[in-house]
Structure formats: C-alpha cells, structure tokens
Short mmCIF file of C-alpha atoms in Angstrom, two decimals:
data_model
loop_
_atom_site.label_atom_id
_atom_site.label_comp_id
_atom_site.label_asym_id
_atom_site.label_seq_id
_atom_site.Cartn_x
_atom_site.Cartn_y
_atom_site.Cartn_z
CA LEU A 1 -4.16 14.99 24.06
CA PRO A 2 -3.84 15.65 27.76
CA ASN A 3 -1.29 15.72 30.54
CA ARG A 4 -0.63 12.51 32.53
CA LEU A 5 -2.11 10.18 29.64
CA ARG A 6 -0.38 7.27 31.08
CA ASN A 7 -2.76 7.28 34.08
CA LEU A 8 -5.54 6.00 31.54
CA THR A 9 -4.52 2.27 32.23
CA SER A 10 -8.18 0.95 31.16
CA LEU A 11 -8.26 3.22 28.00
CA GLU A 12 -9.44 0.51 24.67
CA ASP A 13 -9.96 2.85 22.18
CA LEU A 14 -8.35 5.97 20.92
CA TRP A 15 -9.34 7.55 17.77
CA MET A 16 -8.30 10.99 16.16
CA ALA A 17 -5.18 11.72 18.93
CA THR A 18 -2.67 14.40 17.29
CA VAL A 19 0.70 13.49 18.86
CA ASP A 20 3.19 16.57 18.35
CA SER A 21 5.76 15.91 21.15
CA ALA A 22 8.03 12.94 21.92
CA CYS A 23 6.48 13.04 25.34
CA THR A 24 2.86 12.34 24.35
CA ALA A 25 4.22 9.73 21.98
CA GLU A 26 5.61 7.89 25.07
CA GLU A 27 3.09 8.15 27.26
CA LEU A 28 0.88 5.95 24.30
CA GLY A 29 3.27 3.09 25.32
CA HIS A 30 1.60 3.09 28.77
CA LEU A 31 -1.52 2.27 27.38
CA THR A 32 -1.34 -1.36 27.64
CA GLN A 33 -5.12 -2.30 27.21
CA LEU A 34 -5.58 -0.59 23.79
CA ARG A 35 -7.22 -2.38 20.84
CA ILE A 36 -7.53 0.67 18.84
CA LEU A 37 -5.42 3.61 18.08
CA GLU A 38 -5.47 6.13 15.44
CA VAL A 39 -3.04 8.64 15.68
CA SER A 40 -1.61 11.90 13.82
CA LEU A 41 1.83 13.02 13.72
CA ARG A 42 2.05 16.82 13.15
CA SER A 43 5.41 18.57 11.87
CA ASP A 44 6.25 21.90 13.15
CA LYS A 45 5.39 25.18 11.66
CA GLU A 46 8.18 25.38 9.31
CA GLY A 47 7.31 21.68 7.87
CA ARG A 48 10.10 20.06 10.31
CA TRP A 49 10.16 16.59 11.89
CA ASP A 50 11.60 16.32 15.44
CA GLU A 51 12.75 12.71 14.82
CA ARG A 52 12.28 12.02 18.54
CA VAL A 53 8.79 12.15 18.06
CA CYS A 54 8.80 9.00 15.49
CA LYS A 55 11.27 7.25 17.77
CA ALA A 56 9.26 7.70 20.59
CA LEU A 57 5.74 6.40 18.81
CA VAL A 58 7.76 3.39 17.64
CA ALA A 59 9.09 2.49 20.74
CA SER A 60 5.44 2.81 22.59
CA LEU A 61 3.71 1.02 19.43
CA GLY A 62 5.94 -2.24 20.80
CA LYS A 63 4.59 -1.85 23.78
CA LEU A 64 0.77 -2.47 22.40
CA HIS A 65 0.62 -6.15 22.51
CA ARG A 66 -3.13 -5.88 22.83
CA ILE A 67 -3.64 -3.67 19.76
CA GLN A 68 -6.03 -4.89 17.00
CA TYR A 69 -6.57 -1.85 14.73
CA LEU A 70 -3.76 0.70 14.03
CA SER A 71 -4.02 3.80 12.13
CA VAL A 72 -0.89 6.61 11.67
CA ARG A 73 -1.63 9.63 9.62
CA ILE A 74 1.62 11.81 8.74
CA GLU A 75 0.49 15.16 8.35
CA GLY A 76 2.11 18.48 7.15
CA GLY A 77 2.88 17.81 3.33
CA VAL A 78 6.29 15.91 5.06
CA ALA A 79 7.07 12.21 5.09
CA ALA A 80 8.24 10.88 8.70
CA ASP A 81 10.43 7.95 9.01
CA LEU A 82 8.48 5.18 11.10
CA GLU A 83 11.46 2.95 11.42
CA GLY A 84 12.55 1.53 14.70
CA SER A 85 12.74 -1.99 16.71
CA VAL A 86 8.79 -2.95 17.48
CA GLU A 87 8.24 -6.32 19.66
CA SER A 88 5.74 -8.63 18.29
CA MET A 89 1.98 -6.97 17.55
CA SER A 90 0.72 -10.69 17.36
CA ASN A 91 -3.43 -9.10 17.57
CA LEU A 92 -2.88 -6.64 15.05
CA SER A 93 -5.14 -7.26 12.08
CA PHE A 94 -5.87 -3.84 10.39
CA LEU A 95 -3.03 -1.49 9.71
CA PHE A 96 -3.17 1.79 8.15
CA ILE A 97 -0.14 4.08 7.51
CA PHE A 98 -0.01 7.44 5.56
CA ASN A 99 3.08 9.16 4.49
CA THR A 100 6.03 7.25 5.59
CA LYS A 101 9.06 7.48 3.59
CA SER A 102 9.58 3.89 3.38
CA LEU A 103 7.87 0.52 4.49
CA PRO A 104 8.75 0.15 8.17
CA THR A 105 11.08 -3.08 8.86
CA TRP A 106 8.96 -4.09 11.60
CA ILE A 107 6.05 -4.63 9.22
CA SER A 108 7.34 -8.26 8.81
CA PRO A 109 5.62 -11.73 8.61
CA ALA A 110 7.39 -12.77 11.84
CA SER A 111 5.74 -9.95 14.10
CA LEU A 112 2.56 -9.58 12.10
CA VAL A 113 1.09 -13.05 12.19
CA LEU A 114 -2.99 -12.00 11.85
CA LEU A 115 -2.57 -9.02 9.78
CA SER A 116 -5.32 -9.25 7.07
CA CYS A 117 -5.98 -5.45 6.26
CA LEU A 118 -3.02 -3.16 5.21
CA GLU A 119 -3.22 0.22 3.44
CA ILE A 120 0.12 2.23 3.37
CA GLU A 121 1.09 5.49 1.53
CA VAL A 122 4.88 5.39 0.98
CA VAL A 123 7.48 7.63 -0.58
CA GLN A 124 9.50 4.79 -2.34
CA VAL A 125 8.88 1.17 -2.57
CA ARG A 126 11.44 -1.21 -2.97
CA ARG A 127 11.49 -4.58 -4.75
CA GLU A 128 12.20 -6.52 -1.64
CA ASP A 129 9.34 -4.50 0.28
CA ILE A 130 7.04 -6.13 -2.28
CA GLN A 131 8.45 -9.49 -1.46
CA VAL A 132 7.88 -8.97 2.35
CA LEU A 133 4.44 -8.16 1.89
CA GLY A 134 3.66 -11.42 -0.36
CA LYS A 135 4.88 -13.66 2.81
CA LEU A 136 2.42 -11.84 5.36
CA GLN A 137 -0.08 -14.90 5.64
CA ALA A 138 -3.41 -13.57 6.87
CA LEU A 139 -3.56 -10.48 4.48
CA ARG A 140 -6.65 -10.56 2.90
CA TYR A 141 -6.92 -6.53 1.57
CA LEU A 142 -3.74 -4.75 0.58
CA ASN A 143 -3.62 -1.34 -0.69
CA VAL A 144 0.12 0.16 -1.48
CA TYR A 145 -0.06 3.59 -2.67
CA VAL A 146 3.69 5.33 -3.86
CA CYS A 147 3.41 9.23 -3.51
CA GLY A 148 6.86 9.95 -4.60
CA ASP A 149 9.11 9.64 -7.81
CA ILE A 150 8.76 6.33 -9.32
CA GLN A 151 11.83 4.28 -8.96
CA LEU A 152 10.94 0.86 -8.65
CA GLU A 153 12.47 -1.62 -10.80
CA ARG A 154 10.41 -4.59 -12.39
CA PHE A 155 9.75 -7.42 -9.71
CA MET A 156 8.97 -11.08 -9.66
CA VAL A 157 7.21 -12.61 -6.27
CA SER A 158 7.57 -15.86 -5.37
CA PRO A 159 4.57 -18.56 -6.51
CA ASP A 160 3.67 -18.65 -2.98
CA ALA A 161 3.08 -15.08 -2.32
CA PHE A 162 -0.04 -13.27 -1.05
CA PRO A 163 -1.63 -16.51 -0.26
CA CYS A 164 -4.71 -15.38 1.11
CA VAL A 165 -5.30 -11.65 -0.63
CA ILE A 166 -8.65 -11.26 -2.28
CA LYS A 167 -8.37 -7.40 -2.92
CA CYS A 168 -5.25 -5.89 -4.09
CA THR A 169 -4.48 -2.34 -5.48
CA PHE A 170 -1.12 -1.19 -6.45
CA THR A 171 -1.42 2.66 -7.28
CA ASN A 172 1.23 5.19 -8.37
CA PHE A 173 3.97 2.39 -9.64
CA THR A 174 3.73 0.30 -12.73
CA THR A 175 2.76 -3.29 -11.83
CA VAL A 176 1.52 -6.14 -14.45
CA PRO A 177 0.14 -9.46 -13.85
CA SER A 178 3.46 -11.12 -15.34
CA MET A 179 4.81 -10.19 -12.15
CA PHE A 180 2.61 -12.74 -10.03
CA PRO A 181 3.51 -16.46 -11.68
CA PRO A 182 1.35 -19.14 -11.32
CA GLY A 183 0.28 -19.72 -7.58
CA ALA A 184 0.51 -16.57 -6.27
CA MET A 185 -2.52 -14.97 -5.63
CA PRO A 186 -4.40 -18.04 -5.78
CA ARG A 187 -7.48 -16.30 -3.94
CA LEU A 188 -7.33 -12.83 -5.64
CA LYS A 189 -10.72 -11.13 -6.84
CA ASN A 190 -10.47 -7.48 -7.18
CA PHE A 191 -6.92 -6.48 -8.60
CA THR A 192 -6.28 -2.77 -9.25
CA PHE A 193 -3.05 -2.06 -10.84
CA TYR A 194 -1.61 1.17 -12.43
CA ILE A 195 0.68 1.09 -15.73
CA TYR A 196 3.01 3.85 -16.96
CA LEU A 197 2.17 3.47 -20.69
CA GLU A 198 5.81 4.67 -21.54
CA ASP A 199 6.90 1.61 -20.19
CA PHE A 200 5.17 -0.61 -22.92
CA SER A 201 6.10 2.06 -25.52
CA GLY A 202 9.79 1.39 -24.23
CA GLY A 203 9.89 -2.14 -24.63
CA GLU A 204 10.09 -2.56 -20.47
CA PHE A 205 6.60 -4.22 -20.85
CA THR A 206 4.77 -5.97 -23.63
CA ALA A 207 1.39 -6.97 -24.15
CA ASP A 208 1.96 -10.38 -22.97
CA ASP A 209 2.89 -9.06 -19.71
CA LEU A 210 -0.76 -8.33 -19.34
CA ALA A 211 -2.13 -12.38 -19.27
CA LEU A 212 -4.65 -12.84 -16.33
CA GLY A 213 -5.19 -16.75 -16.89
CA HIS A 214 -3.01 -17.73 -13.92
CA LEU A 215 -5.29 -15.86 -11.34
CA PRO A 216 -8.05 -18.26 -11.13
CA SER A 217 -10.13 -16.63 -8.44
CA LEU A 218 -10.28 -12.97 -10.43
CA GLN A 219 -13.53 -11.38 -10.47
CA SER A 220 -12.98 -7.67 -11.30
CA VAL A 221 -9.84 -6.05 -12.80
CA HIS A 222 -9.08 -2.23 -12.84
CA VAL A 223 -6.68 -0.47 -14.90
CA ILE A 224 -5.49 2.95 -14.46
CA LEU A 225 -3.53 4.17 -17.40
CA TYR A 226 -0.75 7.04 -17.09
CA ASP A 227 0.98 8.98 -19.35
CA GLU A 228 2.99 11.97 -18.32
CA TRP A 229 0.98 14.11 -21.10
CA ASN A 230 -2.47 13.20 -19.66
CA VAL A 231 -3.40 10.80 -22.00
CA SER A 232 -7.03 10.49 -22.93
CA GLU A 233 -9.19 8.56 -25.32
CA GLU A 234 -9.18 11.67 -27.53
CA VAL A 235 -5.76 12.68 -27.25
CA VAL A 236 -2.24 10.90 -27.12
CA ARG A 237 0.85 13.03 -26.87
CA GLY A 238 4.29 12.62 -25.84
CA ASN A 239 5.93 9.43 -26.16
CA VAL A 240 3.09 7.34 -26.36
CA SER A 241 1.68 6.27 -29.54
CA GLU A 242 -2.17 5.43 -30.14
CA GLU A 243 -0.87 1.90 -31.33
CA VAL A 244 0.70 1.45 -27.87
CA VAL A 245 -2.59 2.25 -26.31
CA ARG A 246 -4.37 0.02 -28.52
CA LYS A 247 -2.66 -2.78 -28.01
CA VAL A 248 -2.47 -2.56 -24.18
CA LYS A 249 -6.62 -2.28 -24.12
CA GLU A 250 -7.14 -4.70 -26.96
CA LYS A 251 -4.88 -7.23 -24.45
CA LEU A 252 -6.68 -6.39 -21.52
CA ARG A 253 -10.36 -7.04 -23.18
CA HIS A 254 -8.98 -10.04 -24.52
CA GLU A 255 -7.88 -11.48 -21.14
CA THR A 256 -11.14 -10.82 -19.37
CA ASP A 257 -13.09 -12.32 -22.35
CA VAL A 258 -11.19 -15.70 -22.32
CA HIS A 259 -10.77 -15.97 -18.47
CA PRO A 260 -12.74 -18.42 -17.28
CA ASN A 261 -14.57 -16.17 -14.52
CA HIS A 262 -14.85 -13.32 -17.48
CA PRO A 263 -14.05 -10.86 -14.76
CA LYS A 264 -15.38 -7.28 -15.06
CA LEU A 265 -12.90 -4.96 -16.75
CA SER A 266 -12.55 -1.43 -16.01
CA ILE A 267 -10.06 1.00 -17.47
CA ARG A 268 -9.60 4.39 -16.66
CA TYR A 269 -6.79 7.49 -17.57
CA TYR A 270 -5.09 9.79 -15.01
#
C-alpha cells in the first residue's frame, strides 16, 4: 500500500491489500468512507508476528462505521490474534476471517446487528463461541472451520439459536443435529457437518444424535466422516469398526427418508 494512505478519504472499496506494518494498519482507520475492505496480514520471513500490526488493525476496524464487507486473511502459516475492542460495526453484512487463533470477542450480537454471512477459520473453537454465533439475529450463512487440534467438548445451543440461518457448515470438529434442539435453526435448508467416527465408537455419541426431524426446513444434508486411519468404504482400520460406520450411515439414510422434506443426503470420507 502507498504511503499517506490516510489521504484517500473518499475511498469506498479496497481489495487485496497487504498489511505488513502497524503504520499501514493504523492508516486504514482514517478511510472512514470504506464500504468494502479486503486485507491480508503478513508475518516476517521467520514466520513471527508483530502484535502491534494486529492491534492497530483491530483499532482501525472500530472506526470504519460504514463498512459492509470485511475480509481478513492471515498469511504465513501462523495464526494471528485479532482480539481487541471494536466499536459497533452496525452496517457490516459480510465477514470473512481466515487463520485466527480464536473467535474475536468483538464478533457479538450487540455490535454486528446486520451480519448475514460469516465464514471464519480458527485454530480453536469453544462451546461459548457457538453460543455467541447462535445469537446473531440476522445471520443466514455460517461456515466455521477449525484448523487446529480438536478440543471442543459437546455443546447444546438454546432453542432460539440461529433463527435465520439457511446454510450452515461446521468443519473439522464433531457436530451432530442433537446439539440443536427443537426451535433452533428453524429455517436451515443446507446443513454440512463433520463426524469423528471414534466419537461414536467410544460412546460419546450414539445414532440417536443424528435425528433430523426437528429441523423442519432441511433440503440437503452433507456429512463428512473422519477417522485418523483414513477410513473409506472399502477399508476400516484403527479404533472404528465396520459396525459403527454401518450404523451411522444407516441412521442418516433413515432420517432423510422419514423427514417430511426428504432432504438430499451426501456422505463422504476424509
């Protein structure tokens, strides 16, 4: 980015901008007319982060009150921390964050009242994070991808969670329909979720957790089955038996068959 970026006071769209210094990150905060911002944060050659860059960027975001579309990508293979205090971004509708350590606390129902699309890649996701996301009243499209070690414990959202979500994807951590009780996700049409088969063979989950009847708007269900030994339809190894795989698949097929909408089911292995 050029020096004296702050002088571009009428700028509304800024795409594919690389931010590699706290000075540049701070100057973004002066572009108060921005509606669209897409930035990449770059670490140094040794893969280290200057925490001042992240802090300056978060501080600048809090000044962009007209922002509607925001994409932040962390490059270099090392996750960054985007935590900090952000004033209300009440006009933000689309938010994309890739490779952050955790869900920033400024992603909250109070500040993101119009957020309709959220895609986030995090190293770690917590139960309370899912609860917060469920309270985003305008959210319609949600994609949560965990890129670190799976440490999420079983969770249960409230019956009024995700009131407007129509497409939801949870990747790389076990999620089952029973975590969303009757009343939650009433408009959900497309549901993609991830199953660690060892969670079923170890008793953490049972086939009953795969019931779909309480999700009244379903049109399609995509399930990703994972085993650390690369389970496939032909070969099952490790701690997962063929019986477990068969029960999971049979239950999913039964649930889509008896659902009033007969949603399309796809199962793949990872």
